[in-house]
Short mmCIF file of C-alpha atoms in Angstrom, two decimals:
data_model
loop_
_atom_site.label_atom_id
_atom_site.label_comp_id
_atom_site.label_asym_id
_atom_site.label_seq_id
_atom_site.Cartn_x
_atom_site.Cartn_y
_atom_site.Cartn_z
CA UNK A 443 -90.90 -32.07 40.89
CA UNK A 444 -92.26 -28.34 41.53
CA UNK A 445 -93.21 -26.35 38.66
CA UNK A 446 -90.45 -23.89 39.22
CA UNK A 447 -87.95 -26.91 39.26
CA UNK A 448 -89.53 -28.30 35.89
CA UNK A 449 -89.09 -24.54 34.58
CA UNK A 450 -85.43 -24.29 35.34
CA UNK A 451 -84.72 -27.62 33.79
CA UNK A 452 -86.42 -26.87 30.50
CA UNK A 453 -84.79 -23.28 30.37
CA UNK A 454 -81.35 -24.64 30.49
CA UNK A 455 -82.26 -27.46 28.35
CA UNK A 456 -83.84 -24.69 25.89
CA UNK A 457 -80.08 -23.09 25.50
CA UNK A 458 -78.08 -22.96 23.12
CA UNK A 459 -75.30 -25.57 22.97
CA UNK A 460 -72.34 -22.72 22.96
CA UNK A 461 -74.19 -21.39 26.06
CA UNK A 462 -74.36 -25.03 28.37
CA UNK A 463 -71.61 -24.91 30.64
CA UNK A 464 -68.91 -28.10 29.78
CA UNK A 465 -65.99 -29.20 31.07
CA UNK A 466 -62.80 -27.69 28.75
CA UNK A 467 -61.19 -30.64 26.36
CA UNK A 468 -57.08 -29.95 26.40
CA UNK A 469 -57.56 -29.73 22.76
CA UNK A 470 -59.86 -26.20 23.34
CA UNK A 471 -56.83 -25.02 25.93
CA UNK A 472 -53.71 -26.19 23.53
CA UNK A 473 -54.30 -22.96 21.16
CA UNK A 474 -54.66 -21.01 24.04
CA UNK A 475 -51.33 -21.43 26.08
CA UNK A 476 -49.08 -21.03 23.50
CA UNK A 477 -46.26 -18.77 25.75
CA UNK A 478 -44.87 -15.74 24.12
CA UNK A 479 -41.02 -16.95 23.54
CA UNK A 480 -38.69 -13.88 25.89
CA UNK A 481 -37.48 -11.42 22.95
CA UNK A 482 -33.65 -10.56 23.62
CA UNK A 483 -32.62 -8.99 20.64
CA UNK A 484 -32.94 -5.58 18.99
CA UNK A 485 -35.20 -6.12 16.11
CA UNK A 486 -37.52 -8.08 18.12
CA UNK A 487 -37.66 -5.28 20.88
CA UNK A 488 -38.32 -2.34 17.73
CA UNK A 489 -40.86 -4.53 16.04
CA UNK A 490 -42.98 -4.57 18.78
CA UNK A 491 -42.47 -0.89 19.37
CA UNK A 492 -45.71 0.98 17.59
CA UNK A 493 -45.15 4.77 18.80
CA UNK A 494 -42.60 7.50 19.13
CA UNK A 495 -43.28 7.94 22.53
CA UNK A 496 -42.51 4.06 22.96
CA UNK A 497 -38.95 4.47 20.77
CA UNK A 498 -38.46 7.30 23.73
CA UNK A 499 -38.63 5.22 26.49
CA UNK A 500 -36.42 2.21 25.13
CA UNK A 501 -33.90 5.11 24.63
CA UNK A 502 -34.11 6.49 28.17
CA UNK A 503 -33.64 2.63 29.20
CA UNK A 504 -31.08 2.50 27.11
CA UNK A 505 -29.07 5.49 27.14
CA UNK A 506 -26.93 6.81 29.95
CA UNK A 507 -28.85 9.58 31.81
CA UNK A 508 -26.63 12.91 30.47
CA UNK A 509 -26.86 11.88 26.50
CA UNK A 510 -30.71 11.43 26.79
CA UNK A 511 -31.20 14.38 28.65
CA UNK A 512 -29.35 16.43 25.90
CA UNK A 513 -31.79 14.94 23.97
CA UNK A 514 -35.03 15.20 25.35
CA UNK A 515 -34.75 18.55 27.04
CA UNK A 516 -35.45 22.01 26.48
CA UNK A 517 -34.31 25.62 27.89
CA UNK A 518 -35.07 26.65 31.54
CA UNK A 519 -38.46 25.50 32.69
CA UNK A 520 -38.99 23.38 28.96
CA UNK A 521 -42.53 25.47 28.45
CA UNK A 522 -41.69 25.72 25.09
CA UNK A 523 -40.95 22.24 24.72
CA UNK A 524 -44.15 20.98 26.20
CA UNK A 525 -46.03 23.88 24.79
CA UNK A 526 -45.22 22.78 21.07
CA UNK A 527 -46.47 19.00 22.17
CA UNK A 528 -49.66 20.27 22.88
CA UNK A 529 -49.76 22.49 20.21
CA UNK A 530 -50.71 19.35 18.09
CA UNK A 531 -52.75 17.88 20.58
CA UNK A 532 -55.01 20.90 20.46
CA UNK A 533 -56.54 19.88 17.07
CA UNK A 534 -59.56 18.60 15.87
CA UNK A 535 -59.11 16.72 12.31
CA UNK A 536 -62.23 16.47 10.15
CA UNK A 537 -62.45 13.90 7.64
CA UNK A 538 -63.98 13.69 4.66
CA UNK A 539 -66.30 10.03 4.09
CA UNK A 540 -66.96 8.66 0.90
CA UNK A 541 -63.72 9.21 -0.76
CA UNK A 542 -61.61 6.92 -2.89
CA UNK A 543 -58.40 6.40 -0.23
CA UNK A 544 -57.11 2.91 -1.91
CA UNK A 545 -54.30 4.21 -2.83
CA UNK A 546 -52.62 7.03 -0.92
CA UNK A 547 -49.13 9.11 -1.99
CA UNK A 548 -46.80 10.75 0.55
CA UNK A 549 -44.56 11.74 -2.16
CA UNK A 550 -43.82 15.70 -2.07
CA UNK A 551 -41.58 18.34 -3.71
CA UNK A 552 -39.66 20.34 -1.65
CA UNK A 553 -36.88 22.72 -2.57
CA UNK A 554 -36.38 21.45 -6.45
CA UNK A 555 -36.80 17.75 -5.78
CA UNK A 556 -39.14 14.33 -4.77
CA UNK A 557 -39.34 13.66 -0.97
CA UNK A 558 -40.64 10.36 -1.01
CA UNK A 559 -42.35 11.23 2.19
CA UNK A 560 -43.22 14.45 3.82
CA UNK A 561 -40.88 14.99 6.12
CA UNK A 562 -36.48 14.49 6.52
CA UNK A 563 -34.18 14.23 9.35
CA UNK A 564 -33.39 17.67 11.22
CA UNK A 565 -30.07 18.54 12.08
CA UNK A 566 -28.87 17.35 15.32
CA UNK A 567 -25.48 18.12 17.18
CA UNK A 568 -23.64 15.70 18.89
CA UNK A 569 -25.73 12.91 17.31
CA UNK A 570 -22.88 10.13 17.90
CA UNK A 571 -22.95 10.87 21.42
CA UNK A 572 -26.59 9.65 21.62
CA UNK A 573 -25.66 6.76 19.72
CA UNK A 574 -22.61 5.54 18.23
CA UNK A 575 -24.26 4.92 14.70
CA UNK A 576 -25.39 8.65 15.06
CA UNK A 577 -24.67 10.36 11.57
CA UNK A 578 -24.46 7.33 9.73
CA UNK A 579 -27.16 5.56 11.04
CA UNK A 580 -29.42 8.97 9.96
CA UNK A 581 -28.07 9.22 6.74
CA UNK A 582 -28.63 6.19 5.35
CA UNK A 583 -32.17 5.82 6.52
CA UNK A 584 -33.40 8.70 4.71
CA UNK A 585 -31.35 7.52 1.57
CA UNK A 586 -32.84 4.04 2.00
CA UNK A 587 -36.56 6.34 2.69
CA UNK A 588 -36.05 8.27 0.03
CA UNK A 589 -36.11 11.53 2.57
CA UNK A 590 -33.38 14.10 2.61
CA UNK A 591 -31.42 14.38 5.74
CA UNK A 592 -29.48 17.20 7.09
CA UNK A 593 -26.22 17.18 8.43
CA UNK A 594 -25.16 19.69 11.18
CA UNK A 595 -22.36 21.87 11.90
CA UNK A 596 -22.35 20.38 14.94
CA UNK A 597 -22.05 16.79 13.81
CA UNK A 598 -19.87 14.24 14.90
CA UNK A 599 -19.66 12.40 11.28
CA UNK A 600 -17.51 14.66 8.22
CA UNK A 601 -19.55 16.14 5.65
CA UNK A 602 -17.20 13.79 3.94
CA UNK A 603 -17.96 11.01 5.58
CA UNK A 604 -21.82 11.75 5.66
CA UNK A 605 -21.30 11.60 1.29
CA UNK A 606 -19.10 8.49 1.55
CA UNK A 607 -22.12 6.55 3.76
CA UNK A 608 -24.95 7.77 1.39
CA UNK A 609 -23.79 8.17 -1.73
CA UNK A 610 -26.78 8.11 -3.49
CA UNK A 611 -29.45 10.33 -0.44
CA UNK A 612 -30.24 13.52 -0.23
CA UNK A 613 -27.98 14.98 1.69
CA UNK A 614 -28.29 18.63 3.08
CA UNK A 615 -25.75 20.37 5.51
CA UNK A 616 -26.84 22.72 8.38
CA UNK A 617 -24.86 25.70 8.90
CA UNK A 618 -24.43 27.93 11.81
CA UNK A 619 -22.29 31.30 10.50
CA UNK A 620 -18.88 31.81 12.87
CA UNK A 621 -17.60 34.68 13.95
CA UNK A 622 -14.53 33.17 11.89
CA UNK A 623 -16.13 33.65 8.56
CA UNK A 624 -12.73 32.43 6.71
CA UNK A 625 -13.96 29.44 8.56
CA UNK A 626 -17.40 29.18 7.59
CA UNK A 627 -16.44 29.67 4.04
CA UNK A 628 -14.60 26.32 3.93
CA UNK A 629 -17.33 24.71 5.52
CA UNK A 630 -19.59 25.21 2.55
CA UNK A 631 -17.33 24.78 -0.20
CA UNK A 632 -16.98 21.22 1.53
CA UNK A 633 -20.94 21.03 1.55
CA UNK A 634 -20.83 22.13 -2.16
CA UNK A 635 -18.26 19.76 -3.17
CA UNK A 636 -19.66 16.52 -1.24
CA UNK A 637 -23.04 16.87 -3.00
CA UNK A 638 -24.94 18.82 -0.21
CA UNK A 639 -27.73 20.72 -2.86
CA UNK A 640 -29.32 22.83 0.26
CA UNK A 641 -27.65 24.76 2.61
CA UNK A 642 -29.75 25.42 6.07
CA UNK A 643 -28.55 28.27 7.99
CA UNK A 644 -29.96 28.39 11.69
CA UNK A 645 -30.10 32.18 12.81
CA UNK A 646 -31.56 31.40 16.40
CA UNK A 647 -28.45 30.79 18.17
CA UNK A 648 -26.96 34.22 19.14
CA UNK A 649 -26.05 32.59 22.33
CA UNK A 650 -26.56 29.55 24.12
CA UNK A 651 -30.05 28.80 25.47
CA UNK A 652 -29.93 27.77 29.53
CA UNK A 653 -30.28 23.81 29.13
CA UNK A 654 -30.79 23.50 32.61
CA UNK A 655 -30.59 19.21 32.55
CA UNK A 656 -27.46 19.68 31.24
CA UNK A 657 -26.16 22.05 33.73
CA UNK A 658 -27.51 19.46 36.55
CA UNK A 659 -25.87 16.29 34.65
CA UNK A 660 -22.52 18.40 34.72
CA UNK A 661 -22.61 17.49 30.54
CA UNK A 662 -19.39 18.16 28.93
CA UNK A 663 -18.18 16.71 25.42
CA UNK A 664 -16.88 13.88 25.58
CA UNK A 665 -18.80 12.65 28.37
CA UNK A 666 -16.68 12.62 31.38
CA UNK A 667 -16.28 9.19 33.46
CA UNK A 668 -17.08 10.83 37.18
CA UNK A 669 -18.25 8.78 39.66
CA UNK A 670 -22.17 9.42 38.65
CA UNK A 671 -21.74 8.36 34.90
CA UNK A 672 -19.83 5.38 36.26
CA UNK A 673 -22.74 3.94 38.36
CA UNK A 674 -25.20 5.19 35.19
CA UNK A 675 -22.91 3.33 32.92
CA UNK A 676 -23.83 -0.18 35.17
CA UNK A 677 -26.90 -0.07 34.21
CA UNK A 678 -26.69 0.62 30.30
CA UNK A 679 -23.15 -1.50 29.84
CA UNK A 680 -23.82 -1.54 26.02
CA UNK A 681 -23.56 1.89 25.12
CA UNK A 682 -20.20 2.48 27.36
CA UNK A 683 -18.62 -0.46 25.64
CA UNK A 684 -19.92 0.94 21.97
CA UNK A 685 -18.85 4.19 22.84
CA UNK A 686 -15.47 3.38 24.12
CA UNK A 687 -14.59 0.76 21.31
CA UNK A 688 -15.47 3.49 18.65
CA UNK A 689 -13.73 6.13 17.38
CA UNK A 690 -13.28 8.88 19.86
CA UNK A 691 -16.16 11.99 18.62
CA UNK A 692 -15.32 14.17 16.04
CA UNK A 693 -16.81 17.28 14.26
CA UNK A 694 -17.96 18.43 11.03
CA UNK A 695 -16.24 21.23 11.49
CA UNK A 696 -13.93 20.82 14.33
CA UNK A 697 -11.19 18.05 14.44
CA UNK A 698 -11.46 17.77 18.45
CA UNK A 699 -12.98 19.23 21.68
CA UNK A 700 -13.29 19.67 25.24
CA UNK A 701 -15.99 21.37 27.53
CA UNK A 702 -19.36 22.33 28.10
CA UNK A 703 -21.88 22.40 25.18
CA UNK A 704 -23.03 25.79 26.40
CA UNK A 705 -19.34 26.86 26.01
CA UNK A 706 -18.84 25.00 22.58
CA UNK A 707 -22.03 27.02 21.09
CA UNK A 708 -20.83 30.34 22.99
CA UNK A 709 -16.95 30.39 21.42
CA UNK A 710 -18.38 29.36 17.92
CA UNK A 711 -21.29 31.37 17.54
CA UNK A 712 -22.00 35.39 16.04
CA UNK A 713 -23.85 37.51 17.95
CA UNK A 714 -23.45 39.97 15.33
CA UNK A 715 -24.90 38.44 12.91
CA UNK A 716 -27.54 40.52 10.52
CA UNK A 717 -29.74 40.09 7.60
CA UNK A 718 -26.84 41.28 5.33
CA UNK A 719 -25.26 37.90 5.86
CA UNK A 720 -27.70 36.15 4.50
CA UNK A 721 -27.02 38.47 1.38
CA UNK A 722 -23.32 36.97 1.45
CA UNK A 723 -24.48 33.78 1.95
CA UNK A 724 -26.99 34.05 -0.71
CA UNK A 725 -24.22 35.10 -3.17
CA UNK A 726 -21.81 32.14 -1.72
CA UNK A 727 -23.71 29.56 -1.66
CA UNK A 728 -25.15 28.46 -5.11
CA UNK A 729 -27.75 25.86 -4.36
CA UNK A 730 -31.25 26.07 -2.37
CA UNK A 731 -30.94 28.41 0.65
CA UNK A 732 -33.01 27.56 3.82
CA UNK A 733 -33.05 29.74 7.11
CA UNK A 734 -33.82 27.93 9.96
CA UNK A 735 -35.27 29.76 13.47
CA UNK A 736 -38.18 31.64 11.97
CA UNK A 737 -40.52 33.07 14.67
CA UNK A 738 -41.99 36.08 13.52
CA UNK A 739 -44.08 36.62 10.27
CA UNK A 740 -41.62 39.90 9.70
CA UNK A 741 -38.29 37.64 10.06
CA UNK A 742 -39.86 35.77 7.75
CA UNK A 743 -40.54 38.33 5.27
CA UNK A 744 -37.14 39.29 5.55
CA UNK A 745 -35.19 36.44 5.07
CA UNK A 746 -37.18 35.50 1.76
CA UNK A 747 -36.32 39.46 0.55
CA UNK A 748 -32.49 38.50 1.40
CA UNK A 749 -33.03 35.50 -1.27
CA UNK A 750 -33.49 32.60 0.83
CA UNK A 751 -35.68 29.60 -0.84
CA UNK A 752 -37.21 28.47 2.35
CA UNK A 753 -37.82 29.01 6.01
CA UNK A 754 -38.03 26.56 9.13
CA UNK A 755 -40.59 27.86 11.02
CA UNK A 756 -38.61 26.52 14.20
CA UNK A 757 -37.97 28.03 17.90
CA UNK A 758 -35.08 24.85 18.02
CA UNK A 759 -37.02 22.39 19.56
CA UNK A 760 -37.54 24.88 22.92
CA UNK A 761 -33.91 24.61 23.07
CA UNK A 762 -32.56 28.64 23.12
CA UNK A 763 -35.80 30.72 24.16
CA UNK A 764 -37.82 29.20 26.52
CA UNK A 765 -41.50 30.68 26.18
CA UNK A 766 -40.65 31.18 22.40
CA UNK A 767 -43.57 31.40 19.45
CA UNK A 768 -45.27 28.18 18.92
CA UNK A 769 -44.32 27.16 15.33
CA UNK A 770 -47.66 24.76 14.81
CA UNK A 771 -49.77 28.25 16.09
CA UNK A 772 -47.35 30.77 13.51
CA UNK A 773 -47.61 28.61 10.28
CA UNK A 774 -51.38 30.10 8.99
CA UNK A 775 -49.49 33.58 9.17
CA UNK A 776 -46.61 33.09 7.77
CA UNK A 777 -48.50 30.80 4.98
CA UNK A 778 -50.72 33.67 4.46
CA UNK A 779 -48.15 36.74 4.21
CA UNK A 780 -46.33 34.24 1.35
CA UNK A 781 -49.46 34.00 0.08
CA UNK A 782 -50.12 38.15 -0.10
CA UNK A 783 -46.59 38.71 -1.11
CA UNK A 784 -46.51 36.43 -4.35
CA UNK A 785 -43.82 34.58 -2.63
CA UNK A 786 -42.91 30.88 -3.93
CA UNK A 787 -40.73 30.36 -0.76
CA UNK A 788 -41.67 26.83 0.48
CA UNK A 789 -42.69 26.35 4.43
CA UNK A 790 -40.87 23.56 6.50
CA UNK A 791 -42.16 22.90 9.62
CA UNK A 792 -40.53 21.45 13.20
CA UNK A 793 -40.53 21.62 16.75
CA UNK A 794 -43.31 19.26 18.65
CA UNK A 795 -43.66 16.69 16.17
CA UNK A 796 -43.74 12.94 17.47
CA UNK A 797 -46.08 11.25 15.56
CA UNK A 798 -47.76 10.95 11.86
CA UNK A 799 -50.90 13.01 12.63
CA UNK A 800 -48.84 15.72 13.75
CA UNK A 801 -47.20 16.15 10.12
CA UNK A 802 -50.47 15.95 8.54
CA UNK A 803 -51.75 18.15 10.53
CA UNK A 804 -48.79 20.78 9.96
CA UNK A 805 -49.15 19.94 5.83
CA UNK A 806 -53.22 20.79 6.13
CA UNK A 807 -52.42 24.17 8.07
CA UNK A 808 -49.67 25.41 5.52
CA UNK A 809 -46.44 23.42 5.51
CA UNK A 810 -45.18 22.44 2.59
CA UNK A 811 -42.72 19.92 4.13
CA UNK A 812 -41.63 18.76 8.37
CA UNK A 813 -38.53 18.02 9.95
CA UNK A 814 -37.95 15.37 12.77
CA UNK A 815 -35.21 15.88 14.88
CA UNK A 816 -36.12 14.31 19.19
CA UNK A 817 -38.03 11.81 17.17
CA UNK A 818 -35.35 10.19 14.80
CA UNK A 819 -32.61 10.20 17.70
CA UNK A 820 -35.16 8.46 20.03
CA UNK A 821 -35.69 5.80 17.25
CA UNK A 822 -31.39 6.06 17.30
CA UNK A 823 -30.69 5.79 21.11
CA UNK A 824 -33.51 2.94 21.06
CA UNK A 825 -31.54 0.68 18.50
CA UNK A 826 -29.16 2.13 16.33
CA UNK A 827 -30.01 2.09 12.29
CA UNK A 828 -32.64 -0.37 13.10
CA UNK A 829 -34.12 2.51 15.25
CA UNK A 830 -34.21 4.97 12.51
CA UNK A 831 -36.11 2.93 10.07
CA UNK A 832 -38.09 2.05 12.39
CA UNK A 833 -38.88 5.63 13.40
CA UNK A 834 -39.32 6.09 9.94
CA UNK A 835 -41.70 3.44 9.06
CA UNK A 836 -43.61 4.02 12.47
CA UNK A 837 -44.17 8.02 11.51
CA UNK A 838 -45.18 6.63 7.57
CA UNK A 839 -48.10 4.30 8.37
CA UNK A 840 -49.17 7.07 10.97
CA UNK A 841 -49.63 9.49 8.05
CA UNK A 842 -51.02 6.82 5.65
CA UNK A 843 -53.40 5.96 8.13
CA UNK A 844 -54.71 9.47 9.20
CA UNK A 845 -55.07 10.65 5.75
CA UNK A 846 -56.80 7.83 5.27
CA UNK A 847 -59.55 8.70 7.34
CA UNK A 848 -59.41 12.08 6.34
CA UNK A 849 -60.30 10.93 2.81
CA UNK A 850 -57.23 12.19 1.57
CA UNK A 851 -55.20 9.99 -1.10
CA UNK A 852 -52.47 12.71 -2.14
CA UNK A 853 -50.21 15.46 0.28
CA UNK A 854 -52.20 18.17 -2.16
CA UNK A 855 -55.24 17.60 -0.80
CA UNK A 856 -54.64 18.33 2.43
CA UNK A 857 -56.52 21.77 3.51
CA UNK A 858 -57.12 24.11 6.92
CA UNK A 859 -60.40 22.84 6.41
CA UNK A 860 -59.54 19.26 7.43
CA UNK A 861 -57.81 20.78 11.35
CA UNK A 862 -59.53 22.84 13.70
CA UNK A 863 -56.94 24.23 16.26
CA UNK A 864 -59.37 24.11 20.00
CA UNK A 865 -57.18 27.02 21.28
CA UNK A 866 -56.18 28.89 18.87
CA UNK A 867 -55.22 32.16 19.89
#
């Protein structure tokens, strides 16, 4: 035997035993080829869902092209849209080590009251369109979360039904002001009377913004059965057959109706509108006063000086004005003219927001409290209630986690100091 055979020999001798090449015993493979049983029904699918973005594309699979469009677009070219995404991708967080984080609380006040986490629902129009739970799928996850949830003018749930299905949330009610102010008056006496302690007015809605997927899908409310949606409707079978064995839509504050969205907005809407409204609003309307659509540091200013409580520092998701003010980029000014005004007006943030960092990165830069609106009907189109909470639960160990790492234990503690912005401008 040559030396250099007698030196192979004793090298792979010389091994160790997990290192000598074996034959596999079927007792080794066994643990390994235990198949994955096929998951067919809707909890299974969410559970193994661990993102918004995922919730977003079980929706699209599941929801008929024009409803999911509505959704998930924006005005015109959608630079708004995609420019508030980014806004929050544009950060740098920077954690603190060496702090106690066993035990971390998302609780928060905002307007008079515990949130038990740091964000609610937005106001959404349409929302049983999307989904036929819509409203009351919404409501009663934030009631069973502990979060308050707004209902919109544009609703297709009551304000009276909304109560009836969440007796014991928080339930808020979204206003926009009608040229018909007989009209709007009723509106929030039912708000009032149903429980509603916050009243959101949205002031960015002169006219309708140019939703240009909508235009292309030909969307009308109802949906209309044309040839297209009947081919779409083959491949997502269980939304038609929910939404045709349900209750035909109806309005918070319309019984029935029958166009374009863009027309809808455009008959209901005042262009005239002016700061001395909010004056008779403020005067109306006895409980917490928020005015959503804030995109200037002077309109926000103003609105506080006309007696509102709060202000959604909003451009509607990139919904009306497409190239509008990036809300994530205008929250350090408007935090800071509060601040030099002696103002106790509270901050709420939306517009972008799809995942737990982004909230904790909106409460360290100012916010004092977020609003999900693509997000929650994503988690809605993708499986109903079951979608919501799961939303829900998805965005809360996202924000446990993160400020986590940032050595944060409490929503206080959160500071400018823990987000750079890379492009601020």
């Amino acid at each position: 035997m040559s030396a250099t055979t007698t030196g192979v020999a004793m090298s792979s001798q010389s091994r160790p035993a997990a290192l000598r090449r074996r034959i596999p015993k079927y007792s080794d493979l066994a643990p390994l080829m235990q198949f994955k049983t096929p998951e067919f029904n809707r909890e299974q699918r969410l559970a193994r869902v661990s993102t918004v973005w995922e919730l977003r594309e079980l929706a699209k699979r599941r929801t008929p092209k024009a409803p999911f469009d509505y959704t998930d677009g924006a005005a015109e070219d959608e630079i708004t849209l995609r420019r508030a995404r980014d806004a929050f991708k544009n950060i740098e967080f920077r954690p603190g080590i060496l702090r106690n984080v066993s035990s971390i609380n998302l609780s928060t006040e905002v307007l008079g009251a515990t949130s038990k986490l740091p964000f609610g629902i937005a106001p959404t129009g349409f929302t049983r369109m999307m989904q036929s739970e819509g409203e009351y799928a919404g409501s009663q996850a934030a009631e069973a979360a502990g979060i308050p949830y707004t209902l919109s003018t544009m609703g297709t749930a009551s304000i009276e039904d909304v109560a009836e299905a969440a007796p014991n949330g928080r339930n808020w009610f979204q206003l926009y002001l009608w040229t018909d102010r007989e009209r709007s008056l009723e509106l929030i006496e039912r708000a009032a009377k149903a429980g509603n302690d916050t009243l959101m007015v949205t002031v960015d809605t002169a006219v309708a913004g140019a939703r240009l997927r909508d235009v292309r899908n030909g969307m009308t409310i109802p949906p209309s059965l044309t040839l297209k949606t009947v081919v779409d409707a083959s491949y997502r079978p269980a939304w038609w057959f929910n939404f045709l064995t349900h209750e035909p839509l109806s309005f918070a504050s319309l019984n029935r109706y029958s166009g374009t969205v863009a027309d809808l907005i455009n008959s209901m809407f005042d262009p005239t509108l002016t700061f001395e409204d909010l004056d008779w609003l403020r005067e109306t309307w006895k409980g917490k006063l928020v005015v959503k659509g804030i995109q200037t540091v002077e309109d926000a200013r103003k609105v506080v000086a006309h007696g509102a409580d709060a202000v959604v520092i909003s451009n509607h998701g990139g919904r009306q004005l497409d190239r509008a003010p990036i809300p994530f980029h205008l929250l350090p000014q408007v935090k800071a003219a509060f601040e030099a005004d002696g103002s106790n007006a509270q901050i709420i943030l939306d517009t972008g927001i799809m995942s737990g960092a982004d909230i904790v990165a909106a409460l360290a830069q100012g916010a004092d409290f977020t609003l999900i609106g693509r997000a929650y009907l994503y988690g809605l189109m993708a499986g109903g209630r079951a979608g919501v909470d799961r939303t829900i639960k998805i965005l809360e160990s996202d924000i446990r986690r993160t400020m986590a790492l940032l050595g944060v234990s409490n929503i206080n503690e959160l500071t400018p100091d823990h987000v750079h912005l890379l492009d601020a401008k």
